[in-house]
Short mmCIF file of C-alpha atoms and ligand atoms in Angstrom, two decimals:
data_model
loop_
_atom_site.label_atom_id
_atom_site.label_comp_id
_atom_site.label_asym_id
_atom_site.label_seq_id
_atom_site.Cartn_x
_atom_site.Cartn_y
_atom_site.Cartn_z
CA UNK A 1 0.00 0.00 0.00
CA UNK A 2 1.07 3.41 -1.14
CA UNK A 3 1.25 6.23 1.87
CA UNK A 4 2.96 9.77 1.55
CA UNK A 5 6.18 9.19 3.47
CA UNK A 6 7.57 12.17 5.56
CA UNK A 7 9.26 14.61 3.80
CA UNK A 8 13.02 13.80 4.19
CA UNK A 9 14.51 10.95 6.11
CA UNK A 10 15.99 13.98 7.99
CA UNK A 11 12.67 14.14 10.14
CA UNK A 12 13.33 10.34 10.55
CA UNK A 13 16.44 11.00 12.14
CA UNK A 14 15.66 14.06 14.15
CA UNK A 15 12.19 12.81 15.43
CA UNK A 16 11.41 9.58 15.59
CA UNK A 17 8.70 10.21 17.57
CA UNK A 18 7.23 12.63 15.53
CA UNK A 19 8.24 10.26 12.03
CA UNK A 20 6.09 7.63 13.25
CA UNK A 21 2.73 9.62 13.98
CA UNK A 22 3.01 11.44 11.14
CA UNK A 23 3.41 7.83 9.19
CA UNK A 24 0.55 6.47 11.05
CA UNK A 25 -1.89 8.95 10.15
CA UNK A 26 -0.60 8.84 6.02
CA UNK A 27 -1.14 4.52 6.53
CA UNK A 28 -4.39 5.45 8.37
CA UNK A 29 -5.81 8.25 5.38
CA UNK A 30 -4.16 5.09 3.04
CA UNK A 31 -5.60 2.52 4.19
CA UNK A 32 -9.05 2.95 5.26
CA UNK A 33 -12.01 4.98 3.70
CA UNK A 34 -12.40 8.50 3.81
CA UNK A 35 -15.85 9.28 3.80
CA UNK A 36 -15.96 12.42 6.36
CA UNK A 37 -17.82 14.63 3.85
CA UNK A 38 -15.44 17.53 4.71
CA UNK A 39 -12.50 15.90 3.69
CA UNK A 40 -10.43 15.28 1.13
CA UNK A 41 -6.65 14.29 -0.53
CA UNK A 42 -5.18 17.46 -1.97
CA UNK A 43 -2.52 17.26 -4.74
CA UNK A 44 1.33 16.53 -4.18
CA UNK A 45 1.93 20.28 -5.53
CA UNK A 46 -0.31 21.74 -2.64
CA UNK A 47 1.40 19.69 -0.58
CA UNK A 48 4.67 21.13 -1.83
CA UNK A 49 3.52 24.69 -1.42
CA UNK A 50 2.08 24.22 2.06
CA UNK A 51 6.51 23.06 2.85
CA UNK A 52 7.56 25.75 1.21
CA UNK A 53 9.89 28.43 2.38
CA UNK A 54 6.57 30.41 2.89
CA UNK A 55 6.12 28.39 5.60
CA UNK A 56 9.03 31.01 7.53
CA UNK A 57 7.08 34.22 6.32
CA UNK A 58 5.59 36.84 8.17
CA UNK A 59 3.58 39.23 5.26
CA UNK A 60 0.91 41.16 7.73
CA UNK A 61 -0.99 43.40 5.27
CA UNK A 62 -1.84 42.77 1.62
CA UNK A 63 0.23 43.01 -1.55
CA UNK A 64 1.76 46.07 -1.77
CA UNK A 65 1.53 47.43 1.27
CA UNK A 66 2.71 44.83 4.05
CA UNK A 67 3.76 45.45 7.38
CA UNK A 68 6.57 43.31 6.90
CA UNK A 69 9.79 43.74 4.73
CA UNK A 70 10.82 40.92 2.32
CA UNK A 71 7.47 40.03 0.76
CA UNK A 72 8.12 40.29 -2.87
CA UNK A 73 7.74 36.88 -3.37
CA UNK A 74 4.54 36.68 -0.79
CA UNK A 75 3.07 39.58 -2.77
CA UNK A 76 3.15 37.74 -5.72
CA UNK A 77 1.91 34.45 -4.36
CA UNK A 78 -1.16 36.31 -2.89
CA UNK A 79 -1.85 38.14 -5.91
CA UNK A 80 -1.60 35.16 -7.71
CA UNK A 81 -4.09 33.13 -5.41
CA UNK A 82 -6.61 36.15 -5.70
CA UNK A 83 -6.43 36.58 -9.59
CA UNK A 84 -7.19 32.88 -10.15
CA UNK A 85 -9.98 33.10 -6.69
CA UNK A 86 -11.77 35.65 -9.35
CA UNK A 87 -10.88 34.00 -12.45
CA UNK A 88 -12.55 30.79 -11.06
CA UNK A 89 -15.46 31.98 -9.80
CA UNK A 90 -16.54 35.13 -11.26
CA UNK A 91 -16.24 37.39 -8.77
CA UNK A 92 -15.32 41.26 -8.59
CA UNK A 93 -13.16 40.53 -5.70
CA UNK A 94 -11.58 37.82 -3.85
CA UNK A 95 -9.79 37.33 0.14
CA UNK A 96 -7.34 34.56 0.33
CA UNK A 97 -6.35 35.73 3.74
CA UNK A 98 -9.05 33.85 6.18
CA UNK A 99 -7.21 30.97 8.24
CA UNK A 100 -10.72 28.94 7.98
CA UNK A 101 -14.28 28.76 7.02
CA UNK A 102 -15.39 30.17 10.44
CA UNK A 103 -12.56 32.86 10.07
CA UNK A 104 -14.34 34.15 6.70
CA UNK A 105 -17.67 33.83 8.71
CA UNK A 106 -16.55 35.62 10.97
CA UNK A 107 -14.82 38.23 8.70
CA UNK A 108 -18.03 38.35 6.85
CA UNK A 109 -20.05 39.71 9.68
CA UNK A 110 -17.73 41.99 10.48
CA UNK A 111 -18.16 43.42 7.44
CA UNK A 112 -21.56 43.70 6.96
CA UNK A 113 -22.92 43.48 10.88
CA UNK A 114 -22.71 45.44 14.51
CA UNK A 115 -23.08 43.79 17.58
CA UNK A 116 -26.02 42.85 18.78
CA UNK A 117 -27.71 43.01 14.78
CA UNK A 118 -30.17 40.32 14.20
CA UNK A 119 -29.30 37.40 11.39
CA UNK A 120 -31.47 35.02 10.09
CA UNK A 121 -29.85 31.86 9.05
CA UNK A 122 -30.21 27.85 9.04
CA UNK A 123 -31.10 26.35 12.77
CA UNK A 124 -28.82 24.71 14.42
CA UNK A 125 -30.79 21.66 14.84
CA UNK A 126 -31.57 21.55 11.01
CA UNK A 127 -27.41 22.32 9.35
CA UNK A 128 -27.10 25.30 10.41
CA UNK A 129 -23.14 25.93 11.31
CA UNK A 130 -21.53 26.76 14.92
CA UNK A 131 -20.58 30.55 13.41
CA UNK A 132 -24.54 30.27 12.57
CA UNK A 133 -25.76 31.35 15.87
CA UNK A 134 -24.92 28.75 18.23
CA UNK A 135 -24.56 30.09 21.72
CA UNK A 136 -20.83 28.16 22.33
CA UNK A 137 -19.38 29.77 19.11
CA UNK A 138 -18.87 34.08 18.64
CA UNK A 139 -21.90 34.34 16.55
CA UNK A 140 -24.58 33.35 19.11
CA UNK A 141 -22.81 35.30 21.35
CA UNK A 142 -22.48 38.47 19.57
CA UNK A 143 -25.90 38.53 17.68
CA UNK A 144 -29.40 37.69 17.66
CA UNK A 145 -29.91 34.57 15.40
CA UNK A 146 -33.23 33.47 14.35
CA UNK A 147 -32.83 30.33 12.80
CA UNK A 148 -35.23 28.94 9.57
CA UNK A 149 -36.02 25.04 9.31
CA UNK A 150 -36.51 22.49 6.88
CA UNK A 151 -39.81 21.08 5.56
CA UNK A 152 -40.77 18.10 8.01
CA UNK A 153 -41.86 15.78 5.10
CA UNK A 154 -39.42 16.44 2.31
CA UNK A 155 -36.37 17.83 4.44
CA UNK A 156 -36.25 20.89 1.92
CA UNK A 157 -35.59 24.24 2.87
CA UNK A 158 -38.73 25.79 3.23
CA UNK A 159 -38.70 28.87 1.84
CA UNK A 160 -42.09 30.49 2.74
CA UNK A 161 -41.08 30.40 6.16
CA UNK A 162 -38.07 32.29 5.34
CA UNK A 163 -39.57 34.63 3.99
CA UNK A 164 -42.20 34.92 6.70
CA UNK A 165 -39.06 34.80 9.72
CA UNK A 166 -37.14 37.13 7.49
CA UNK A 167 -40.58 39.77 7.10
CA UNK A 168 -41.10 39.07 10.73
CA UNK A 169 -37.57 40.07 12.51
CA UNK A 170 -36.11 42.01 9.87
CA UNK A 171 -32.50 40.87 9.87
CA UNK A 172 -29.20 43.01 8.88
CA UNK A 173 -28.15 40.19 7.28
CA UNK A 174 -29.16 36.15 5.67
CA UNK A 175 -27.38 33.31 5.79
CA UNK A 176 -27.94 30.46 3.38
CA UNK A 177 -25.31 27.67 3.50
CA UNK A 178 -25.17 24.34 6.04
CA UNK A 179 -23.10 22.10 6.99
CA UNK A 180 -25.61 19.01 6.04
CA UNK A 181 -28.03 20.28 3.30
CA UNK A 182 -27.48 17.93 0.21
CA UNK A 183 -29.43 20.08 -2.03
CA UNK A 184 -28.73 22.88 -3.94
CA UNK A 185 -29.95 26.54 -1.94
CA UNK A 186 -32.07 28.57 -4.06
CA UNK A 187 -29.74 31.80 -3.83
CA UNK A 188 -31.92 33.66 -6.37
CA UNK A 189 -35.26 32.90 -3.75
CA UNK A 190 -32.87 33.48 -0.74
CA UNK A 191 -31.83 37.13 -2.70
CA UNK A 192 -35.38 38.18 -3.35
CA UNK A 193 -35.83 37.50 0.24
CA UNK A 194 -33.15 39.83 1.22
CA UNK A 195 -33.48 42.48 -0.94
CA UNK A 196 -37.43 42.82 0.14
CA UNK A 197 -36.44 43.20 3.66
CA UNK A 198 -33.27 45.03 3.20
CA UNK A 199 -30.87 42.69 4.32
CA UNK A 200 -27.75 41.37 3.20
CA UNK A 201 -27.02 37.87 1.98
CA UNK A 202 -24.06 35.75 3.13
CA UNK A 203 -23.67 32.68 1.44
CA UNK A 204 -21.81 29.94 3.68
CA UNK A 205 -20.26 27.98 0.73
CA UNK A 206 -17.80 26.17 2.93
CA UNK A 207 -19.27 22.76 1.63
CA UNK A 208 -20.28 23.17 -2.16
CA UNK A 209 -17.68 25.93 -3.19
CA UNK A 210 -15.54 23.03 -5.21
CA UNK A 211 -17.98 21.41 -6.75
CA UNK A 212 -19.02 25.29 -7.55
CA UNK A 213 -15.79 25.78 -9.11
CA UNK A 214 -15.99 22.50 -11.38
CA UNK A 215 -19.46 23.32 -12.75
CA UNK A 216 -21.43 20.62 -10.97
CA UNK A 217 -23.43 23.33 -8.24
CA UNK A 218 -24.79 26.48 -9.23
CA UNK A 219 -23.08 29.85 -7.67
CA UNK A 220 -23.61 31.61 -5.32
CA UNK A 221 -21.69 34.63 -6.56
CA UNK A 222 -23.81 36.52 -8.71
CA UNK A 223 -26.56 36.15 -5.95
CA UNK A 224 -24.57 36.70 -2.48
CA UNK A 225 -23.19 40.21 -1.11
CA UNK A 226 -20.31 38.10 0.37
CA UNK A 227 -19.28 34.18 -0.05
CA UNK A 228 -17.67 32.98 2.46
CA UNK A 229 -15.98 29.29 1.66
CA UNK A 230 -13.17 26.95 2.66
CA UNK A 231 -10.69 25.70 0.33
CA UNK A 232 -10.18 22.28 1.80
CA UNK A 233 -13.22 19.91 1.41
CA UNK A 234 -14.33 19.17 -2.27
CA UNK A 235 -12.39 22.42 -3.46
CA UNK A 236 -9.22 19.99 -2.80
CA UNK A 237 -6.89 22.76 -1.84
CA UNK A 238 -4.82 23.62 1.79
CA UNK A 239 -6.98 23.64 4.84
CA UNK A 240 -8.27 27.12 4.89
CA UNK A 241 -10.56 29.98 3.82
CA UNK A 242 -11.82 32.25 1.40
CA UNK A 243 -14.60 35.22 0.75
CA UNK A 244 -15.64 36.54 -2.57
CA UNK A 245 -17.91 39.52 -2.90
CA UNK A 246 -18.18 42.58 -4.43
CA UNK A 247 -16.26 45.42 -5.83
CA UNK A 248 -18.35 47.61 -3.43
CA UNK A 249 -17.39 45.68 -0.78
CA UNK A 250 -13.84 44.73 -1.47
CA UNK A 251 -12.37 47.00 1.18
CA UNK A 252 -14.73 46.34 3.97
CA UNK A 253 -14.03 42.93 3.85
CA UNK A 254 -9.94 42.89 3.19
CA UNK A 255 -10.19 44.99 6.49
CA UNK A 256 -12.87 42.94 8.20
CA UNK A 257 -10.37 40.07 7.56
CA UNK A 258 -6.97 42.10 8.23
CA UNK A 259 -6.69 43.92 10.63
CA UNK A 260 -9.84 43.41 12.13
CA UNK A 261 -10.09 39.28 12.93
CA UNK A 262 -6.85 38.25 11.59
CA UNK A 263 -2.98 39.10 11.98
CA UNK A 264 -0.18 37.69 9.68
CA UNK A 265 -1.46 35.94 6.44
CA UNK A 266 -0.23 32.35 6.45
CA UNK A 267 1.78 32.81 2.92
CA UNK A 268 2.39 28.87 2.66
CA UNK A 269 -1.49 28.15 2.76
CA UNK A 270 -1.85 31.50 0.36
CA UNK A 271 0.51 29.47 -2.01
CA UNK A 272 -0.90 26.28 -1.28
CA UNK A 273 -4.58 27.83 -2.19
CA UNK A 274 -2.99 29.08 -5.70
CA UNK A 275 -2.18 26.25 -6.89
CA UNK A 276 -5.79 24.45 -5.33
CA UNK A 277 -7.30 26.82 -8.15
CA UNK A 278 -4.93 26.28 -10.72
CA UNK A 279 -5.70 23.04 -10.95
CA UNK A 280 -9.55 23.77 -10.02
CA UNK A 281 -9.55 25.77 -13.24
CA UNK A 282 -8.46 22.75 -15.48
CA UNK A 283 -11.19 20.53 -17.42
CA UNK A 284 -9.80 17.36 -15.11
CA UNK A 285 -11.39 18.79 -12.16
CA UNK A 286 -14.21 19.41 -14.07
CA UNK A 287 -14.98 16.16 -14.69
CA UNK A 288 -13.91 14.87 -10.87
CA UNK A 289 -16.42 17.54 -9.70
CA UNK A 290 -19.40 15.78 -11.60
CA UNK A 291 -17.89 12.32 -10.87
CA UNK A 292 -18.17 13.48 -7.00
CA UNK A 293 -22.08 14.22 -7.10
CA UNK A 294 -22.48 11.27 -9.19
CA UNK A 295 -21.00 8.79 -7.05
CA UNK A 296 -22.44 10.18 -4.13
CA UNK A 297 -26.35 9.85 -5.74
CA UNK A 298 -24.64 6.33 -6.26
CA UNK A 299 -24.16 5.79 -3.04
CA UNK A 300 -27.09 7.37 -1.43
CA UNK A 301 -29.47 5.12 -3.62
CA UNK A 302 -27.89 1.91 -2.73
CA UNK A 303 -28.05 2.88 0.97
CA UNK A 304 -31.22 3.77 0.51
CA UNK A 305 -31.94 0.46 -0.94
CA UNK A 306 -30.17 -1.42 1.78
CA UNK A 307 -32.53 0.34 4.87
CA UNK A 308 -31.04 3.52 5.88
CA UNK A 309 -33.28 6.69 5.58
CA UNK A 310 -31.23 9.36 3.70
CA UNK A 311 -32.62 12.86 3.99
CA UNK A 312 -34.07 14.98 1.27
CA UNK A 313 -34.60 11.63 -0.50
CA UNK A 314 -31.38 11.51 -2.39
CA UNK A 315 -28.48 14.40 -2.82
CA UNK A 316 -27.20 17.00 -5.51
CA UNK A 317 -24.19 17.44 -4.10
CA UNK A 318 -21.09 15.13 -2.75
CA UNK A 319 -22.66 15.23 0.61
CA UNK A 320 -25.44 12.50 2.41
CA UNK A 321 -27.08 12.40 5.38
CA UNK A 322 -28.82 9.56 6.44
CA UNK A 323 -30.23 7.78 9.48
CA UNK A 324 -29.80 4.47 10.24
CA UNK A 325 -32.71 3.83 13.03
CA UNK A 326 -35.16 1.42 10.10
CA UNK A 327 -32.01 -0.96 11.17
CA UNK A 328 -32.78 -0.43 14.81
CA UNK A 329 -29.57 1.41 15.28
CA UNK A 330 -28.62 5.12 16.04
CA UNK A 331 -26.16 7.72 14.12
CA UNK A 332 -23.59 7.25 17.46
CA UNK A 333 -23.46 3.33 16.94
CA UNK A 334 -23.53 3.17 13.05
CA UNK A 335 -20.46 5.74 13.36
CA UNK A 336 -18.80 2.70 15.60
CA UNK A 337 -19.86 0.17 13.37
CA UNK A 338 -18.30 1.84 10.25
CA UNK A 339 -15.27 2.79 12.10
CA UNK A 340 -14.45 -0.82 13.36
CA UNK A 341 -14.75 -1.44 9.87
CA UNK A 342 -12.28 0.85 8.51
CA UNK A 343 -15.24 3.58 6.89
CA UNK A 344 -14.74 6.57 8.58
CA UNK A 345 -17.25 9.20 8.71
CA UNK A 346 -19.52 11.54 10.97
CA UNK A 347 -22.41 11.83 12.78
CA UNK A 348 -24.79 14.99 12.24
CA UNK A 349 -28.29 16.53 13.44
CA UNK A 350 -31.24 15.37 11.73
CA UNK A 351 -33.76 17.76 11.22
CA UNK A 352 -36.80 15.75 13.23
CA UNK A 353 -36.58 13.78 16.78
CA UNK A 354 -33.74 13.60 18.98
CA UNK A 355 -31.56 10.70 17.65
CA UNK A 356 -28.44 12.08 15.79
CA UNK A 357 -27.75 10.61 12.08
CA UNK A 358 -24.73 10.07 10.08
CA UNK A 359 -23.25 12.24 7.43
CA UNK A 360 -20.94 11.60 4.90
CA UNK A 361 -19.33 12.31 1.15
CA UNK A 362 -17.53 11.11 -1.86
CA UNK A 363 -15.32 13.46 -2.61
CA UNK A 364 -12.21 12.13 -0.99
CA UNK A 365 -13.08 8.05 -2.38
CA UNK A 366 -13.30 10.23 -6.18
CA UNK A 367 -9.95 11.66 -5.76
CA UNK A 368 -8.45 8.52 -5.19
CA UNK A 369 -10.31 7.72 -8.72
CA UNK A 370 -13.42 5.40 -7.36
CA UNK A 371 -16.26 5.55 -9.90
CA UNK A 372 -19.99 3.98 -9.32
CA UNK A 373 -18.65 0.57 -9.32
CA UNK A 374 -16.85 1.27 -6.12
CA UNK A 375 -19.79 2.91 -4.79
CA UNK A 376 -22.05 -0.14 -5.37
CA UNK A 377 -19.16 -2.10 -3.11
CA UNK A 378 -18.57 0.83 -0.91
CA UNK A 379 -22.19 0.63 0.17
CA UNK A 380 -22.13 -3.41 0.66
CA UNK A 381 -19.42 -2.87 2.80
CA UNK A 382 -21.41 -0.07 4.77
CA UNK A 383 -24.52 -2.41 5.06
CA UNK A 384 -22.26 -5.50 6.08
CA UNK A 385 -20.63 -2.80 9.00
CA UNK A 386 -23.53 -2.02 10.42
CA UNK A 387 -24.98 -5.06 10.66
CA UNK A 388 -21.98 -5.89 12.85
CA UNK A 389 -20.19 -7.72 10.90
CA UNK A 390 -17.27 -5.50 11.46
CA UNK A 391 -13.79 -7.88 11.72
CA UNK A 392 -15.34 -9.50 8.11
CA UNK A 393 -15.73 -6.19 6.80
CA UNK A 394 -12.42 -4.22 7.53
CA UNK A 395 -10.57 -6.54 5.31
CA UNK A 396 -12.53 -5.74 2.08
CA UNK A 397 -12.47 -2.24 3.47
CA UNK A 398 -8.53 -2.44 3.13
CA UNK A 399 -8.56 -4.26 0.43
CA UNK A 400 -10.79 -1.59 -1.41
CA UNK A 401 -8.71 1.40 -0.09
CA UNK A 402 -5.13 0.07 -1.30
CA UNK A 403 -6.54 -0.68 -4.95
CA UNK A 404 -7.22 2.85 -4.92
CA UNK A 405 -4.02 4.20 -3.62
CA UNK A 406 -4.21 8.24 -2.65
CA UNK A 407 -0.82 9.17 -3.71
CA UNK A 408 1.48 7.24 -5.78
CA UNK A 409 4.56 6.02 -4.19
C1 PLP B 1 -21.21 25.60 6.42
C2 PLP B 1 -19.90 25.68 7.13
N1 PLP B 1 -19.45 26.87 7.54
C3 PLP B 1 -18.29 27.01 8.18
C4 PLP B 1 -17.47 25.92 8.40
C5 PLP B 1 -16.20 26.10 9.17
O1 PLP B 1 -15.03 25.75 8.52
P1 PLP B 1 -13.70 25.50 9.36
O2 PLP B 1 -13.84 24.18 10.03
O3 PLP B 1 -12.61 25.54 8.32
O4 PLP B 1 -13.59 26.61 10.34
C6 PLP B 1 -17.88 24.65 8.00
C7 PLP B 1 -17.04 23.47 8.26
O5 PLP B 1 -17.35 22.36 8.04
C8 PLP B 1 -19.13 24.53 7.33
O6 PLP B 1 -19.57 23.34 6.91
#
């Protein structure tokens, strides 16, 4: 089985210690299956760029104007990174800058909001993020959420009561974006919304943003006052975030991000997001971004077929969510199950009773170039799990995962 070795034997030598977790975890990614919807393998060249000599740099600031000396070469990087952000998606303006998806949340209502300004976004209990209002995170603390639901039937968003919460309360600003919706949001609904109660719209992106880039979502950008997004999860780039918006608002939000929430940019992961893009921009990752949603409608059907309940019937995106109690089980045990067999994955909120359900995506088991046929044995393998058969299970599981090795060796 094929794993990505630490760099240099020099780490071997200096830290043994270290040499061997670090080993562990690339045999671990190697050998079983990724299926944590978030996640994903990103490219020996953004691995490269994320060791690079950036990785030294201090470059507070932005191009051209940095707090720090020496940043020719970060200057270009990060104008680099936000030429192909716009290229990519459309937009008038791009920030490469945020350290995550909650730090361009986060960035985002700075922007846009004041303390104590009331947003309307997702529930909790329905997708909605942490940075969507939850009372542990900055958000709930900071503003007054009033979270929207989905449909209890179809699981959809429904979008009357949007509009009635959003008439009712009056927010500063909407949210649309979750961390377990596998449909597409209707942004243009969600910006008629907006616009009749004078509110801005934020679309939370983190999850469909690379399948966004590769044509196989619609955008968000023409429809949004600000994106927000990570780079990491279907995207395929360094662990990290992004915001797109405006022309109008370019300079609210490069300040909202620096200096407002953020210091230093982290130049390696600027780099490392460049070259996510460049290769987001090529027809491959076209075609791995339609290969993603199909295999996952792949996937959801057969585990559909073999008892679990998936939500919203099905998916459009790389992302399922699914509960597992028609086989008498809940989303805490299946996540066991799965894991003693080597498929690793989440659990997640399900919109109706109190049992939590599982959520997971293809994107990773695409990169590693599984098509349908996998996904048909992929969900055997899932059914076989959580019907205990666990021990049985974990060899196929291995079996499956080194015939689709994530880098070469
Ligand atoms: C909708 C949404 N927003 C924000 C985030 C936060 O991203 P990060 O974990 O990079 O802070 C996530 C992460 O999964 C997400 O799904």
């Amino acid at each position: 089985m094929s794993v990505i070795t630490p760099p240099t034997d020099l780490l071997r030598q200096q830290d043994p210690k270290m040499a061997d977790v670090l080993a562990g975890e690339a045999q671990r990614q190697a050998g079983s299956l990724q299926l944590i919807a978030a996640e994903n393998f990103c490219s020996p060249a953004v691995l490269a760029a994320l060791g690079s000599a950036f990785a030294n740099k201090y470059a507070e600031g932005y191009p051209g104007a940095r707090h720090h000396g020496g940043c020719e070469y970060a200057d270009l990087a990060e104008r680099v990174a936000v030429e192909r952000a716009m290229a990519l998606f459309g937009a008038e303006h791009a920030n490469v800058q945020p350290h995550s998806g909650s730090s361009s949340v986060l960035a985002a209502y700075a922007a846009l909001l004041r303390p104590g300004d009331t947003v309307l976004a997702m529930g909790l209990p329905y997708g909605g993020h942490l940075t969507h209002g939850s009372p542990a995170n900055f958000s709930g603390r900071w503003f007054s959420f009033v979270g929207y639901g989905v449909d209890a039937e179809t699981g959809l968003i429904d979008y009357e009561q949007v509009q009635e919460l959003a008439r009712a309360h009056r927010p500063k600003a909407i949210v649309c974006g979750s961390i377990c919706y596998p449909r597409h949001p209707e942004y243009s609904v969600f910006r008629e919304i907006a616009d009749e109660v004078g509110a801005y719209l934020i679309a939370d992106a983190a999850h469909p943003i690379g399948l966004v880039a590769g044509g196989a979502a619609p955008s968000p950008v023409p429809y949004a006052d600000i994106v927000c997004a990570t780079t990491h999860k279907v995207l395929r780039g360094p662990r990290g975030g992004m915001l797109l918006c405006t022309a109008e608002l370019a300079e609210r939000v490069d300040r909202a991000v620096f200096p407002f929430t953020q210091g230093g940019a982290q130049m390696h992961t600027i780099a490392a997001k460049a070259v996510a893009f460049g290769e987001a921009a090529g027809t491959a990752f076209t075609t791995y971004a339609h290969r993603v949603v199909a295999n996952a409608r792949t996937l959801a059907e057969a585990l559909e077929s073999a008892g679990l309940a998936v939500t919203t019937g099905g998916t459009d995106t790389h992302l399922i969510c699914a509960d597992p109690a028609p086989l008498g089980i809940d989303g805490l045990t299946a996540r066991g199950r799965l894991a003693a067999a080597g498929i690793v994955l989440d659990t997640c909120a399900l919109p109706y009773g109190d049992q939590r359900g599982i959520r997971f995506g293809t994107a990773a088991v695409t990169t590693q170039g599984m098509g349908e046929a996998e996904m048909l044995r992929i969900a055997a393998l899932f059914a076989a799990a959580l019907r205990g058969e666990g021990t049985r299970t974990r060899a196929a599981v291995g079996e499956l995962a080194g015939d689709f090795p994530p880098y070469a060796a």
